[in-house]
Amino acid sequence: MFLLDPFSGISGDMFISAMSDFVDKEELFRAIKKVIDVDLKIERVNKKGILANKLIVKKNFESFNLNTYKEFKELIERANIDKDIKNIALSILTLLAEAEAKVHGISVDKVHFHEIGDYDTIVDILGAAYIIKELNLKDNCYYKPINVGGGFIKISHGTYPIPAPATAELLKGFNIFFSNFGELTTPTGAAILRYINPKPLDNFTYIKVSYGAGDKDLEIPNVLRVFKLKDVEDIYILETNVDDISPEILGYLYEILKDKVKDIHFVPIFMKKNRPAYLIRVIVKNNPEEIAKIIMRETGTLGVRIIKYKRFIAKRKFKEVKIYGERVRVKIGEIDGEQIMVKPEYEDLKRLAKKLNKPLKDLYIEVLKNL
């Protein structure tokens, strides 16, 4: 678990620089270079007495002529990269385009990235996508209030107050504050935050701090600070007993909840007078009251118990194995650097088993042999 502290704002390169301490840098660079021909390295720089990581990008081409959403999208779609990284990158890019489109009252396909239409935006989006996937950050991260800067900025459409219009659109619902240091939070940085969807957090226990440097030199350290939190998170368990409901209703409840919660259990039980019934148990991280309302509407139960727990979690990461020309993701669990679990993803195995007409259990063994 991580907490982002953008006390000096956030940009794409600041995010990559700060988070690079927690991923395999060579794998990170390799994912980016599959799409765009650049040389990459992380240097240590001093920002007002703080040693911070700084992403250095050197292009290996004369010019970069892409500046529309459509061109950026096609470049990423053609890339021979991990499917999840590609989808995350496309989602961040689309958030940027949708913000620009809404501000200027045009369709997404007509969006031109005047200010961010350069090769380093592709680097930032791809690098962020790799990190988000590798560290499982989406809906699984926290943040402190975001410094957007202050004053005015000149863009292709004229002079605008900070945050720039697209940035302001992307940061709706976030806690922000202003300062007197110009633009500190960029549209790309805001789009990364919007995709991750971090939650505010006041009190926390952390085990490591990392810093990602920005380009400017300010009166304050121009860095994005990231806290690696203790691997403990809050979860909620929702429970209710039902004894007058058909299996079809439970099946439908599962369908509408499966993408909103972490897990769902239907446990056969006996209630008063030996009546057979079901205990409905749902595990969620956020919005327990909203999930409880869904359960009550769908089942007619008149009450749902909500219990808050602390959950200790292992570090999770994914690797890809290629067998029979197909990629299979493998989930790996670690505690204190010790590997405790290796498991191929069921959906990938199922897809491959159907395609090849092979037993899933045999493919499971083959994946582990090729890991």
PDB file of C-alpha atoms in Angstrom, residues 64-263:
ATOM      1  CA  PHE A  64       7.946  13.424 -32.831  1.00  0.00           C
ATOM      2  CA  ASN A  65       4.985  14.384 -34.973  1.00  0.00           C
ATOM      3  CA  LEU A  66       2.076  12.967 -32.987  1.00  0.00           C
ATOM      4  CA  ASN A  67      -0.197  15.430 -31.236  1.00  0.00           C
ATOM      5  CA  THR A  68      -3.777  14.124 -31.450  1.00  0.00           C
ATOM      6  CA  TYR A  69      -5.583  11.709 -29.200  1.00  0.00           C
ATOM      7  CA  LYS A  70      -6.179   9.403 -32.150  1.00  0.00           C
ATOM      8  CA  GLU A  71      -2.458   9.271 -33.029  1.00  0.00           C
ATOM      9  CA  PHE A  72      -1.393   8.664 -29.435  1.00  0.00           C
ATOM     10  CA  LYS A  73      -4.032   5.946 -29.071  1.00  0.00           C
ATOM     11  CA  GLU A  74      -2.976   4.147 -32.257  1.00  0.00           C
ATOM     12  CA  LEU A  75       0.680   4.192 -31.171  1.00  0.00           C
ATOM     13  CA  ILE A  76      -0.172   2.468 -27.880  1.00  0.00           C
ATOM     14  CA  GLU A  77      -2.661   0.048 -29.450  1.00  0.00           C
ATOM     15  CA  ARG A  78      -0.024  -1.161 -31.965  1.00  0.00           C
ATOM     16  CA  ALA A  79       2.561  -1.747 -29.257  1.00  0.00           C
ATOM     17  CA  ASN A  80       3.663  -5.282 -28.410  1.00  0.00           C
ATOM     18  CA  ILE A  81       3.337  -4.866 -24.641  1.00  0.00           C
ATOM     19  CA  ASP A  82       1.524  -6.543 -21.770  1.00  0.00           C
ATOM     20  CA  LYS A  83      -2.256  -6.333 -22.243  1.00  0.00           C
ATOM     21  CA  ASP A  84      -2.904  -4.894 -18.786  1.00  0.00           C
ATOM     22  CA  ILE A  85      -0.230  -2.207 -19.189  1.00  0.00           C
ATOM     23  CA  LYS A  86      -1.683  -1.302 -22.574  1.00  0.00           C
ATOM     24  CA  ASN A  87      -5.214  -1.020 -21.198  1.00  0.00           C
ATOM     25  CA  ILE A  88      -4.118   1.145 -18.267  1.00  0.00           C
ATOM     26  CA  ALA A  89      -2.110   3.428 -20.581  1.00  0.00           C
ATOM     27  CA  LEU A  90      -5.094   3.791 -22.922  1.00  0.00           C
ATOM     28  CA  SER A  91      -7.363   4.568 -19.962  1.00  0.00           C
ATOM     29  CA  ILE A  92      -5.053   7.347 -18.710  1.00  0.00           C
ATOM     30  CA  LEU A  93      -4.768   8.752 -22.227  1.00  0.00           C
ATOM     31  CA  THR A  94      -8.556   8.687 -22.622  1.00  0.00           C
ATOM     32  CA  LEU A  95      -9.029  10.522 -19.319  1.00  0.00           C
ATOM     33  CA  LEU A  96      -6.728  13.262 -20.631  1.00  0.00           C
ATOM     34  CA  ALA A  97      -8.606  13.468 -23.920  1.00  0.00           C
ATOM     35  CA  GLU A  98     -12.026  13.484 -22.284  1.00  0.00           C
ATOM     36  CA  ALA A  99     -10.992  16.331 -19.988  1.00  0.00           C
ATOM     37  CA  GLU A 100      -9.723  18.381 -22.941  1.00  0.00           C
ATOM     38  CA  ALA A 101     -12.848  17.578 -24.959  1.00  0.00           C
ATOM     39  CA  LYS A 102     -15.197  18.640 -22.167  1.00  0.00           C
ATOM     40  CA  VAL A 103     -13.352  21.892 -21.496  1.00  0.00           C
ATOM     41  CA  HIS A 104     -13.309  22.916 -25.162  1.00  0.00           C
ATOM     42  CA  GLY A 105     -16.702  21.510 -26.131  1.00  0.00           C
ATOM     43  CA  ILE A 106     -15.463  19.144 -28.832  1.00  0.00           C
ATOM     44  CA  SER A 107     -15.541  15.396 -29.438  1.00  0.00           C
ATOM     45  CA  VAL A 108     -12.746  13.245 -28.047  1.00  0.00           C
ATOM     46  CA  ASP A 109     -11.566  12.272 -31.538  1.00  0.00           C
ATOM     47  CA  LYS A 110     -10.869  15.939 -32.345  1.00  0.00           C
ATOM     48  CA  VAL A 111      -8.666  16.564 -29.318  1.00  0.00           C
ATOM     49  CA  HIS A 112      -5.183  17.961 -29.995  1.00  0.00           C
ATOM     50  CA  PHE A 113      -2.667  17.778 -27.166  1.00  0.00           C
ATOM     51  CA  HIS A 114      -1.111  21.188 -27.774  1.00  0.00           C
ATOM     52  CA  GLU A 115       0.720  21.475 -24.459  1.00  0.00           C
ATOM     53  CA  ILE A 116       1.460  17.793 -23.793  1.00  0.00           C
ATOM     54  CA  GLY A 117       1.776  16.513 -27.360  1.00  0.00           C
ATOM     55  CA  ASP A 118       5.348  15.316 -27.110  1.00  0.00           C
ATOM     56  CA  TYR A 119       7.242  12.054 -26.721  1.00  0.00           C
ATOM     57  CA  ASP A 120       7.714  12.495 -22.971  1.00  0.00           C
ATOM     58  CA  THR A 121       3.939  12.258 -22.488  1.00  0.00           C
ATOM     59  CA  ILE A 122       4.017   8.761 -24.015  1.00  0.00           C
ATOM     60  CA  VAL A 123       6.928   7.907 -21.706  1.00  0.00           C
ATOM     61  CA  ASP A 124       4.996   9.206 -18.674  1.00  0.00           C
ATOM     62  CA  ILE A 125       1.775   7.377 -19.520  1.00  0.00           C
ATOM     63  CA  LEU A 126       3.476   4.050 -20.272  1.00  0.00           C
ATOM     64  CA  GLY A 127       5.748   4.246 -17.235  1.00  0.00           C
ATOM     65  CA  ALA A 128       2.816   5.081 -14.979  1.00  0.00           C
ATOM     66  CA  ALA A 129       0.788   2.214 -16.456  1.00  0.00           C
ATOM     67  CA  TYR A 130       3.585  -0.282 -15.756  1.00  0.00           C
ATOM     68  CA  ILE A 131       3.901   0.931 -12.154  1.00  0.00           C
ATOM     69  CA  ILE A 132       0.143   0.946 -11.524  1.00  0.00           C
ATOM     70  CA  LYS A 133      -0.153  -2.609 -12.814  1.00  0.00           C
ATOM     71  CA  GLU A 134       2.935  -3.906 -11.025  1.00  0.00           C
ATOM     72  CA  LEU A 135       1.999  -2.397  -7.642  1.00  0.00           C
ATOM     73  CA  ASN A 136      -1.773  -2.900  -7.964  1.00  0.00           C
ATOM     74  CA  LEU A 137      -2.401   0.787  -7.257  1.00  0.00           C
ATOM     75  CA  LYS A 138      -5.839   1.298  -8.795  1.00  0.00           C
ATOM     76  CA  ASP A 139      -8.423   1.793  -6.027  1.00  0.00           C
ATOM     77  CA  ASN A 140      -5.683   0.612  -3.682  1.00  0.00           C
ATOM     78  CA  CYS A 141      -3.781   3.788  -2.811  1.00  0.00           C
ATOM     79  CA  TYR A 142      -4.079   6.905  -0.641  1.00  0.00           C
ATOM     80  CA  TYR A 143      -3.142  10.562  -1.007  1.00  0.00           C
ATOM     81  CA  LYS A 144      -2.611  13.831   0.857  1.00  0.00           C
ATOM     82  CA  PRO A 145      -3.942  17.194  -0.479  1.00  0.00           C
ATOM     83  CA  ILE A 146      -2.548  18.163  -3.883  1.00  0.00           C
ATOM     84  CA  ASN A 147      -0.590  21.389  -4.430  1.00  0.00           C
ATOM     85  CA  VAL A 148      -1.745  22.685  -7.819  1.00  0.00           C
ATOM     86  CA  GLY A 149       0.432  25.827  -7.667  1.00  0.00           C
ATOM     87  CA  GLY A 150      -0.920  29.265  -8.449  1.00  0.00           C
ATOM     88  CA  GLY A 151      -0.941  32.210 -10.807  1.00  0.00           C
ATOM     89  CA  PHE A 152      -1.541  31.967 -14.533  1.00  0.00           C
ATOM     90  CA  ILE A 153      -0.233  29.833 -17.390  1.00  0.00           C
ATOM     91  CA  LYS A 154      -0.039  30.500 -21.107  1.00  0.00           C
ATOM     92  CA  ILE A 155      -1.438  27.737 -23.289  1.00  0.00           C
ATOM     93  CA  SER A 156      -2.446  27.568 -26.952  1.00  0.00           C
ATOM     94  CA  HIS A 157      -5.929  28.909 -26.185  1.00  0.00           C
ATOM     95  CA  GLY A 158      -4.671  31.899 -24.197  1.00  0.00           C
ATOM     96  CA  THR A 159      -3.715  32.745 -20.615  1.00  0.00           C
ATOM     97  CA  TYR A 160      -5.553  30.750 -17.965  1.00  0.00           C
ATOM     98  CA  PRO A 161      -5.537  30.524 -14.183  1.00  0.00           C
ATOM     99  CA  ILE A 162      -3.823  27.575 -12.566  1.00  0.00           C
ATOM    100  CA  PRO A 163      -4.826  24.764 -12.466  1.00  0.00           C
ATOM    101  CA  ALA A 164      -5.093  24.609 -16.251  1.00  0.00           C
ATOM    102  CA  PRO A 165      -8.624  23.812 -17.494  1.00  0.00           C
ATOM    103  CA  ALA A 166      -7.969  20.109 -18.208  1.00  0.00           C
ATOM    104  CA  THR A 167      -6.178  19.694 -14.871  1.00  0.00           C
ATOM    105  CA  ALA A 168      -9.082  21.319 -13.040  1.00  0.00           C
ATOM    106  CA  GLU A 169     -11.503  18.951 -14.769  1.00  0.00           C
ATOM    107  CA  LEU A 170      -9.454  15.884 -13.832  1.00  0.00           C
ATOM    108  CA  LEU A 171      -9.066  16.887 -10.181  1.00  0.00           C
ATOM    109  CA  LYS A 172     -12.784  17.191  -9.443  1.00  0.00           C
ATOM    110  CA  GLY A 173     -13.497  15.628  -6.064  1.00  0.00           C
ATOM    111  CA  PHE A 174      -9.850  15.677  -4.897  1.00  0.00           C
ATOM    112  CA  ASN A 175      -8.533  17.740  -1.995  1.00  0.00           C
ATOM    113  CA  ILE A 176      -6.321  20.471  -3.476  1.00  0.00           C
ATOM    114  CA  PHE A 177      -4.619  23.658  -2.312  1.00  0.00           C
ATOM    115  CA  PHE A 178      -2.918  26.636  -3.969  1.00  0.00           C
ATOM    116  CA  SER A 179       0.571  28.107  -3.637  1.00  0.00           C
ATOM    117  CA  ASN A 180       2.622  30.765  -5.434  1.00  0.00           C
ATOM    118  CA  PHE A 181       4.960  28.581  -7.475  1.00  0.00           C
ATOM    119  CA  GLY A 182       3.346  28.442 -10.925  1.00  0.00           C
ATOM    120  CA  GLU A 183       1.984  25.206 -12.364  1.00  0.00           C
ATOM    121  CA  LEU A 184       2.895  22.299 -10.093  1.00  0.00           C
ATOM    122  CA  THR A 185       0.304  19.684 -11.045  1.00  0.00           C
ATOM    123  CA  THR A 186       0.223  18.878 -14.759  1.00  0.00           C
ATOM    124  CA  PRO A 187      -2.641  17.372 -16.777  1.00  0.00           C
ATOM    125  CA  THR A 188      -0.734  14.095 -17.066  1.00  0.00           C
ATOM    126  CA  GLY A 189      -0.124  13.967 -13.325  1.00  0.00           C
ATOM    127  CA  ALA A 190      -3.795  14.709 -12.702  1.00  0.00           C
ATOM    128  CA  ALA A 191      -4.881  11.980 -15.162  1.00  0.00           C
ATOM    129  CA  ILE A 192      -2.686   9.431 -13.369  1.00  0.00           C
ATOM    130  CA  LEU A 193      -4.300  10.391 -10.056  1.00  0.00           C
ATOM    131  CA  ARG A 194      -7.771  10.208 -11.566  1.00  0.00           C
ATOM    132  CA  TYR A 195      -7.119   6.710 -12.912  1.00  0.00           C
ATOM    133  CA  ILE A 196      -5.599   5.416  -9.657  1.00  0.00           C
ATOM    134  CA  ASN A 197      -8.512   6.917  -7.688  1.00  0.00           C
ATOM    135  CA  PRO A 198      -6.648   7.216  -4.362  1.00  0.00           C
ATOM    136  CA  LYS A 199      -8.521   7.887  -1.127  1.00  0.00           C
ATOM    137  CA  PRO A 200      -7.632  10.601   1.413  1.00  0.00           C
ATOM    138  CA  LEU A 201      -5.867   9.397   4.550  1.00  0.00           C
ATOM    139  CA  ASP A 202      -4.947  11.361   7.683  1.00  0.00           C
ATOM    140  CA  ASN A 203      -3.282   8.856  10.003  1.00  0.00           C
ATOM    141  CA  PHE A 204      -0.947   6.131   8.787  1.00  0.00           C
ATOM    142  CA  THR A 205       2.103   4.035   9.620  1.00  0.00           C
ATOM    143  CA  TYR A 206       4.832   3.795   6.990  1.00  0.00           C
ATOM    144  CA  ILE A 207       8.026   1.820   6.479  1.00  0.00           C
ATOM    145  CA  LYS A 208       9.759   3.671   3.633  1.00  0.00           C
ATOM    146  CA  VAL A 209       9.795   7.098   1.942  1.00  0.00           C
ATOM    147  CA  SER A 210      10.770   7.869  -1.644  1.00  0.00           C
ATOM    148  CA  TYR A 211      11.044  11.159  -3.555  1.00  0.00           C
ATOM    149  CA  GLY A 212      10.554  11.916  -7.242  1.00  0.00           C
ATOM    150  CA  ALA A 213      12.049  15.192  -8.490  1.00  0.00           C
ATOM    151  CA  GLY A 214      10.365  17.682 -10.775  1.00  0.00           C
ATOM    152  CA  ASP A 215      12.129  19.975 -13.244  1.00  0.00           C
ATOM    153  CA  LYS A 216      11.670  23.272 -11.387  1.00  0.00           C
ATOM    154  CA  ASP A 217      13.792  24.621  -8.565  1.00  0.00           C
ATOM    155  CA  LEU A 218      11.514  26.269  -6.003  1.00  0.00           C
ATOM    156  CA  GLU A 219      11.618  27.715  -2.499  1.00  0.00           C
ATOM    157  CA  ILE A 220      10.294  24.338  -1.360  1.00  0.00           C
ATOM    158  CA  PRO A 221      11.661  20.938  -2.427  1.00  0.00           C
ATOM    159  CA  ASN A 222      10.088  20.267  -5.829  1.00  0.00           C
ATOM    160  CA  VAL A 223       9.474  16.585  -5.237  1.00  0.00           C
ATOM    161  CA  LEU A 224       6.609  14.117  -5.063  1.00  0.00           C
ATOM    162  CA  ARG A 225       6.854  12.274  -1.764  1.00  0.00           C
ATOM    163  CA  VAL A 226       5.622   8.678  -1.567  1.00  0.00           C
ATOM    164  CA  PHE A 227       5.139   6.678   1.626  1.00  0.00           C
ATOM    165  CA  LYS A 228       5.214   2.879   1.559  1.00  0.00           C
ATOM    166  CA  LEU A 229       2.644   1.941   4.176  1.00  0.00           C
ATOM    167  CA  LYS A 230       2.639  -1.050   6.475  1.00  0.00           C
ATOM    168  CA  ASP A 231       0.878  -3.879   4.713  1.00  0.00           C
ATOM    169  CA  VAL A 232      -2.288  -3.543   6.772  1.00  0.00           C
ATOM    170  CA  GLU A 233      -5.557  -2.223   5.379  1.00  0.00           C
ATOM    171  CA  ASP A 234      -9.068  -1.571   6.608  1.00  0.00           C
ATOM    172  CA  ILE A 235     -11.817  -3.808   5.279  1.00  0.00           C
ATOM    173  CA  TYR A 236     -15.499  -4.172   6.066  1.00  0.00           C
ATOM    174  CA  ILE A 237     -17.448  -7.420   6.390  1.00  0.00           C
ATOM    175  CA  LEU A 238     -21.177  -7.148   5.701  1.00  0.00           C
ATOM    176  CA  GLU A 239     -23.432  -9.947   6.936  1.00  0.00           C
ATOM    177  CA  THR A 240     -27.103 -10.764   6.941  1.00  0.00           C
ATOM    178  CA  ASN A 241     -29.175 -13.964   7.366  1.00  0.00           C
ATOM    179  CA  VAL A 242     -31.960 -14.801   4.906  1.00  0.00           C
ATOM    180  CA  ASP A 243     -34.369 -17.733   5.196  1.00  0.00           C
ATOM    181  CA  ASP A 244     -37.074 -16.886   2.660  1.00  0.00           C
ATOM    182  CA  ILE A 245     -35.204 -16.309  -0.580  1.00  0.00           C
ATOM    183  CA  SER A 246     -34.838 -18.341  -3.776  1.00  0.00           C
ATOM    184  CA  PRO A 247     -31.444 -19.439  -5.159  1.00  0.00           C
ATOM    185  CA  GLU A 248     -32.115 -17.365  -8.280  1.00  0.00           C
ATOM    186  CA  ILE A 249     -32.170 -14.175  -6.201  1.00  0.00           C
ATOM    187  CA  LEU A 250     -28.829 -15.093  -4.614  1.00  0.00           C
ATOM    188  CA  GLY A 251     -27.385 -15.815  -8.050  1.00  0.00           C
ATOM    189  CA  TYR A 252     -28.527 -12.423  -9.289  1.00  0.00           C
ATOM    190  CA  LEU A 253     -27.140 -10.700  -6.179  1.00  0.00           C
ATOM    191  CA  TYR A 254     -23.772 -12.279  -6.929  1.00  0.00           C
ATOM    192  CA  GLU A 255     -23.857 -10.943 -10.500  1.00  0.00           C
ATOM    193  CA  ILE A 256     -24.531  -7.343  -9.510  1.00  0.00           C
ATOM    194  CA  LEU A 257     -22.034  -7.332  -6.617  1.00  0.00           C
ATOM    195  CA  LYS A 258     -19.084  -9.254  -8.091  1.00  0.00           C
ATOM    196  CA  ASP A 259     -17.419  -6.179  -9.631  1.00  0.00           C
ATOM    197  CA  LYS A 260     -18.153  -3.932  -6.639  1.00  0.00           C
ATOM    198  CA  VAL A 261     -16.730  -6.014  -3.785  1.00  0.00           C
ATOM    199  CA  LYS A 262     -13.663  -8.073  -2.928  1.00  0.00           C
ATOM    200  CA  ASP A 263     -15.492 -11.322  -2.156  1.00  0.00           C
TER     201      ASP A 263
END
